Amino acid sequence: MLMRRTGSTARDLMNLMNAEPFGFASETRMAVLPIDVLEKDGDIVVHASVPGFDKDDVSVTIDKRVLTIRAEHETSSSSDEDAMNEDEPRYYFRERHHSSLERSVRLPADVDTTAAVAQMDNGVLTLTIPRTEAAKPQDIKIN
């Protein structure tokens, strides 16, 4: 929303308060997936926050040092016909129709994807990916 140069009016403020969160206007919402990337014991370790997603909702790929994490799930939706059925819940406000997260980052070193391990615990995905031998620091003896 563009604000007038002269300042905001009460209507502008009300429009902002009633706007969709984060400026999304559709039922499908893409949000940022926060991550930490670190090195521990020669492995690249990635922690990704994916709250509200089950492990079956999350996919991880690595292609040429680019790590991509996707999480997507859809909640059941009620139609107008369902609203007529007394057995179905009647929603007064609903924001959780479809959620998805995606993040791609370039890893700091070449990794061995065949030895990667992924775990989910309390909404945090942890990836432990060993660096390749060629990517590990090597000591060079000076003659």
PDB file of C-alpha atoms in Angstrom, residues 9-137:
ATOM      1  CA  THR A   9      -4.989   9.069   7.653  1.00  0.00           C
ATOM      2  CA  ALA A  10      -7.201   6.999   9.895  1.00  0.00           C
ATOM      3  CA  ARG A  11      -8.441   5.133   6.814  1.00  0.00           C
ATOM      4  CA  ASP A  12      -4.881   4.308   5.746  1.00  0.00           C
ATOM      5  CA  LEU A  13      -4.190   2.896   9.187  1.00  0.00           C
ATOM      6  CA  MET A  14      -7.384   0.839   9.162  1.00  0.00           C
ATOM      7  CA  ASN A  15      -6.488  -0.539   5.717  1.00  0.00           C
ATOM      8  CA  LEU A  16      -3.067  -1.546   7.019  1.00  0.00           C
ATOM      9  CA  MET A  17      -4.581  -3.281  10.047  1.00  0.00           C
ATOM     10  CA  ASN A  18      -7.080  -5.179   7.904  1.00  0.00           C
ATOM     11  CA  ALA A  19      -4.545  -6.112   5.208  1.00  0.00           C
ATOM     12  CA  GLU A  20      -3.429  -9.684   4.782  1.00  0.00           C
ATOM     13  CA  PRO A  21      -0.415 -10.559   6.953  1.00  0.00           C
ATOM     14  CA  PHE A  22       2.910  -9.808   5.278  1.00  0.00           C
ATOM     15  CA  GLY A  23       1.104  -8.480   2.207  1.00  0.00           C
ATOM     16  CA  PHE A  24      -0.070 -11.872   0.915  1.00  0.00           C
ATOM     17  CA  ALA A  25      -3.386 -11.712  -0.860  1.00  0.00           C
ATOM     18  CA  SER A  26      -4.062 -15.351  -1.655  1.00  0.00           C
ATOM     19  CA  GLU A  27      -4.735 -18.516   0.288  1.00  0.00           C
ATOM     20  CA  THR A  28      -1.337 -19.868  -0.721  1.00  0.00           C
ATOM     21  CA  ARG A  29       1.303 -18.210   1.384  1.00  0.00           C
ATOM     22  CA  MET A  30       5.051 -18.488   0.937  1.00  0.00           C
ATOM     23  CA  ALA A  31       7.067 -17.474   3.946  1.00  0.00           C
ATOM     24  CA  VAL A  32      10.740 -17.248   4.754  1.00  0.00           C
ATOM     25  CA  LEU A  33      12.378 -20.366   6.125  1.00  0.00           C
ATOM     26  CA  PRO A  34      14.996 -19.260   8.685  1.00  0.00           C
ATOM     27  CA  ILE A  35      18.190 -21.320   8.812  1.00  0.00           C
ATOM     28  CA  ASP A  36      21.570 -21.503  10.509  1.00  0.00           C
ATOM     29  CA  VAL A  37      24.570 -23.011   8.677  1.00  0.00           C
ATOM     30  CA  LEU A  38      27.672 -23.932  10.654  1.00  0.00           C
ATOM     31  CA  GLU A  39      30.635 -26.285  10.598  1.00  0.00           C
ATOM     32  CA  LYS A  40      31.143 -28.796  13.384  1.00  0.00           C
ATOM     33  CA  ASP A  41      33.681 -31.628  13.478  1.00  0.00           C
ATOM     34  CA  GLY A  42      34.321 -31.340   9.734  1.00  0.00           C
ATOM     35  CA  ASP A  43      30.604 -31.542   8.857  1.00  0.00           C
ATOM     36  CA  ILE A  44      28.315 -28.835   7.556  1.00  0.00           C
ATOM     37  CA  VAL A  45      25.338 -28.602   9.920  1.00  0.00           C
ATOM     38  CA  VAL A  46      22.116 -26.844   8.966  1.00  0.00           C
ATOM     39  CA  HIS A  47      19.293 -26.019  11.388  1.00  0.00           C
ATOM     40  CA  ALA A  48      16.039 -24.968   9.719  1.00  0.00           C
ATOM     41  CA  SER A  49      12.876 -23.820  11.478  1.00  0.00           C
ATOM     42  CA  VAL A  50       9.828 -25.572  10.034  1.00  0.00           C
ATOM     43  CA  PRO A  51       7.206 -25.229  12.784  1.00  0.00           C
ATOM     44  CA  GLY A  52       3.880 -26.914  12.130  1.00  0.00           C
ATOM     45  CA  PHE A  53       5.248 -29.250   9.443  1.00  0.00           C
ATOM     46  CA  ASP A  54       5.638 -33.027   9.726  1.00  0.00           C
ATOM     47  CA  LYS A  55       8.723 -34.720   8.321  1.00  0.00           C
ATOM     48  CA  ASP A  56       6.612 -36.014   5.414  1.00  0.00           C
ATOM     49  CA  ASP A  57       5.813 -32.389   4.484  1.00  0.00           C
ATOM     50  CA  VAL A  58       9.513 -31.472   4.131  1.00  0.00           C
ATOM     51  CA  SER A  59      11.868 -32.186   1.225  1.00  0.00           C
ATOM     52  CA  VAL A  60      15.606 -31.569   1.046  1.00  0.00           C
ATOM     53  CA  THR A  61      17.775 -31.523  -2.075  1.00  0.00           C
ATOM     54  CA  ILE A  62      21.393 -30.653  -2.736  1.00  0.00           C
ATOM     55  CA  ASP A  63      22.494 -29.904  -6.274  1.00  0.00           C
ATOM     56  CA  LYS A  64      25.992 -28.565  -6.978  1.00  0.00           C
ATOM     57  CA  ARG A  65      26.438 -27.150  -3.453  1.00  0.00           C
ATOM     58  CA  VAL A  66      22.991 -25.529  -3.465  1.00  0.00           C
ATOM     59  CA  LEU A  67      20.837 -26.778  -0.608  1.00  0.00           C
ATOM     60  CA  THR A  68      17.079 -26.409  -1.075  1.00  0.00           C
ATOM     61  CA  ILE A  69      14.607 -27.068   1.717  1.00  0.00           C
ATOM     62  CA  ARG A  70      10.882 -27.070   0.949  1.00  0.00           C
ATOM     63  CA  ALA A  71       8.000 -27.541   3.359  1.00  0.00           C
ATOM     64  CA  GLU A  72       4.399 -27.621   2.250  1.00  0.00           C
ATOM     65  CA  HIS A  73       1.094 -28.746   3.668  1.00  0.00           C
ATOM     66  CA  GLU A  74      -2.533 -28.040   3.120  1.00  0.00           C
ATOM     67  CA  THR A  75      -5.185 -28.050   5.790  1.00  0.00           C
ATOM     68  CA  SER A  76      -8.579 -29.430   4.949  1.00  0.00           C
ATOM     69  CA  SER A  77     -10.839 -26.773   3.581  1.00  0.00           C
ATOM     70  CA  SER A  78     -14.549 -26.399   4.047  1.00  0.00           C
ATOM     71  CA  SER A  79     -16.744 -25.452   1.191  1.00  0.00           C
ATOM     72  CA  ASP A  80     -20.074 -23.622   1.355  1.00  0.00           C
ATOM     73  CA  GLU A  81     -21.772 -27.019   1.159  1.00  0.00           C
ATOM     74  CA  ASP A  82     -19.829 -28.188   4.227  1.00  0.00           C
ATOM     75  CA  ALA A  83     -20.973 -25.094   6.098  1.00  0.00           C
ATOM     76  CA  MET A  84     -24.563 -26.260   5.642  1.00  0.00           C
ATOM     77  CA  ASN A  85     -23.712 -29.619   7.261  1.00  0.00           C
ATOM     78  CA  GLU A  86     -24.067 -29.417  11.045  1.00  0.00           C
ATOM     79  CA  ASP A  87     -21.277 -31.985  11.499  1.00  0.00           C
ATOM     80  CA  GLU A  88     -18.697 -29.721   9.852  1.00  0.00           C
ATOM     81  CA  PRO A  89     -17.122 -26.832  11.769  1.00  0.00           C
ATOM     82  CA  ARG A  90     -18.134 -23.298  10.854  1.00  0.00           C
ATOM     83  CA  TYR A  91     -15.122 -21.032  10.518  1.00  0.00           C
ATOM     84  CA  TYR A  92     -15.436 -17.369  11.369  1.00  0.00           C
ATOM     85  CA  PHE A  93     -11.819 -16.583  10.537  1.00  0.00           C
ATOM     86  CA  ARG A  94      -9.361 -18.850   8.734  1.00  0.00           C
ATOM     87  CA  GLU A  95      -5.764 -18.145   7.713  1.00  0.00           C
ATOM     88  CA  ARG A  96      -4.224 -21.616   7.639  1.00  0.00           C
ATOM     89  CA  HIS A  97      -5.481 -22.973   4.315  1.00  0.00           C
ATOM     90  CA  HIS A  98      -2.164 -23.731   2.709  1.00  0.00           C
ATOM     91  CA  SER A  99       1.308 -23.106   3.960  1.00  0.00           C
ATOM     92  CA  SER A 100       4.634 -23.449   2.255  1.00  0.00           C
ATOM     93  CA  LEU A 101       8.215 -22.521   3.011  1.00  0.00           C
ATOM     94  CA  GLU A 102      11.221 -22.701   0.728  1.00  0.00           C
ATOM     95  CA  ARG A 103      14.838 -21.718   1.060  1.00  0.00           C
ATOM     96  CA  SER A 104      17.886 -22.274  -1.124  1.00  0.00           C
ATOM     97  CA  VAL A 105      21.410 -21.478   0.013  1.00  0.00           C
ATOM     98  CA  ARG A 106      24.843 -22.149  -1.375  1.00  0.00           C
ATOM     99  CA  LEU A 107      26.808 -24.402   0.967  1.00  0.00           C
ATOM    100  CA  PRO A 108      30.280 -23.172   1.957  1.00  0.00           C
ATOM    101  CA  ALA A 109      32.042 -26.352   0.804  1.00  0.00           C
ATOM    102  CA  ASP A 110      31.621 -29.458  -1.342  1.00  0.00           C
ATOM    103  CA  VAL A 111      29.693 -32.089   0.603  1.00  0.00           C
ATOM    104  CA  ASP A 112      29.102 -35.844   0.470  1.00  0.00           C
ATOM    105  CA  THR A 113      25.339 -36.033  -0.076  1.00  0.00           C
ATOM    106  CA  THR A 114      25.325 -39.842   0.190  1.00  0.00           C
ATOM    107  CA  ALA A 115      26.342 -39.579   3.856  1.00  0.00           C
ATOM    108  CA  ALA A 116      23.934 -36.776   4.797  1.00  0.00           C
ATOM    109  CA  VAL A 117      21.654 -37.285   7.808  1.00  0.00           C
ATOM    110  CA  ALA A 118      18.385 -35.399   8.397  1.00  0.00           C
ATOM    111  CA  GLN A 119      16.368 -35.285  11.610  1.00  0.00           C
ATOM    112  CA  MET A 120      13.239 -33.394  12.705  1.00  0.00           C
ATOM    113  CA  ASP A 121      12.625 -32.482  16.330  1.00  0.00           C
ATOM    114  CA  ASN A 122      10.039 -29.992  17.622  1.00  0.00           C
ATOM    115  CA  GLY A 123       9.766 -28.095  14.341  1.00  0.00           C
ATOM    116  CA  VAL A 124      13.515 -27.906  13.720  1.00  0.00           C
ATOM    117  CA  LEU A 125      15.091 -29.771  10.807  1.00  0.00           C
ATOM    118  CA  THR A 126      18.755 -30.598  11.418  1.00  0.00           C
ATOM    119  CA  LEU A 127      20.937 -31.682   8.508  1.00  0.00           C
ATOM    120  CA  THR A 128      24.428 -33.043   9.093  1.00  0.00           C
ATOM    121  CA  ILE A 129      26.357 -33.240   5.838  1.00  0.00           C
ATOM    122  CA  PRO A 130      30.013 -34.339   5.767  1.00  0.00           C
ATOM    123  CA  ARG A 131      32.429 -32.290   3.718  1.00  0.00           C
ATOM    124  CA  THR A 132      34.168 -34.187   0.941  1.00  0.00           C
ATOM    125  CA  GLU A 133      37.799 -35.104   1.586  1.00  0.00           C
ATOM    126  CA  ALA A 134      38.886 -32.690  -1.140  1.00  0.00           C
ATOM    127  CA  ALA A 135      36.976 -29.867   0.570  1.00  0.00           C
ATOM    128  CA  LYS A 136      38.506 -30.469   4.009  1.00  0.00           C
ATOM    129  CA  PRO A 137      41.390 -28.224   5.004  1.00  0.00           C
TER     130      PRO A 137
END
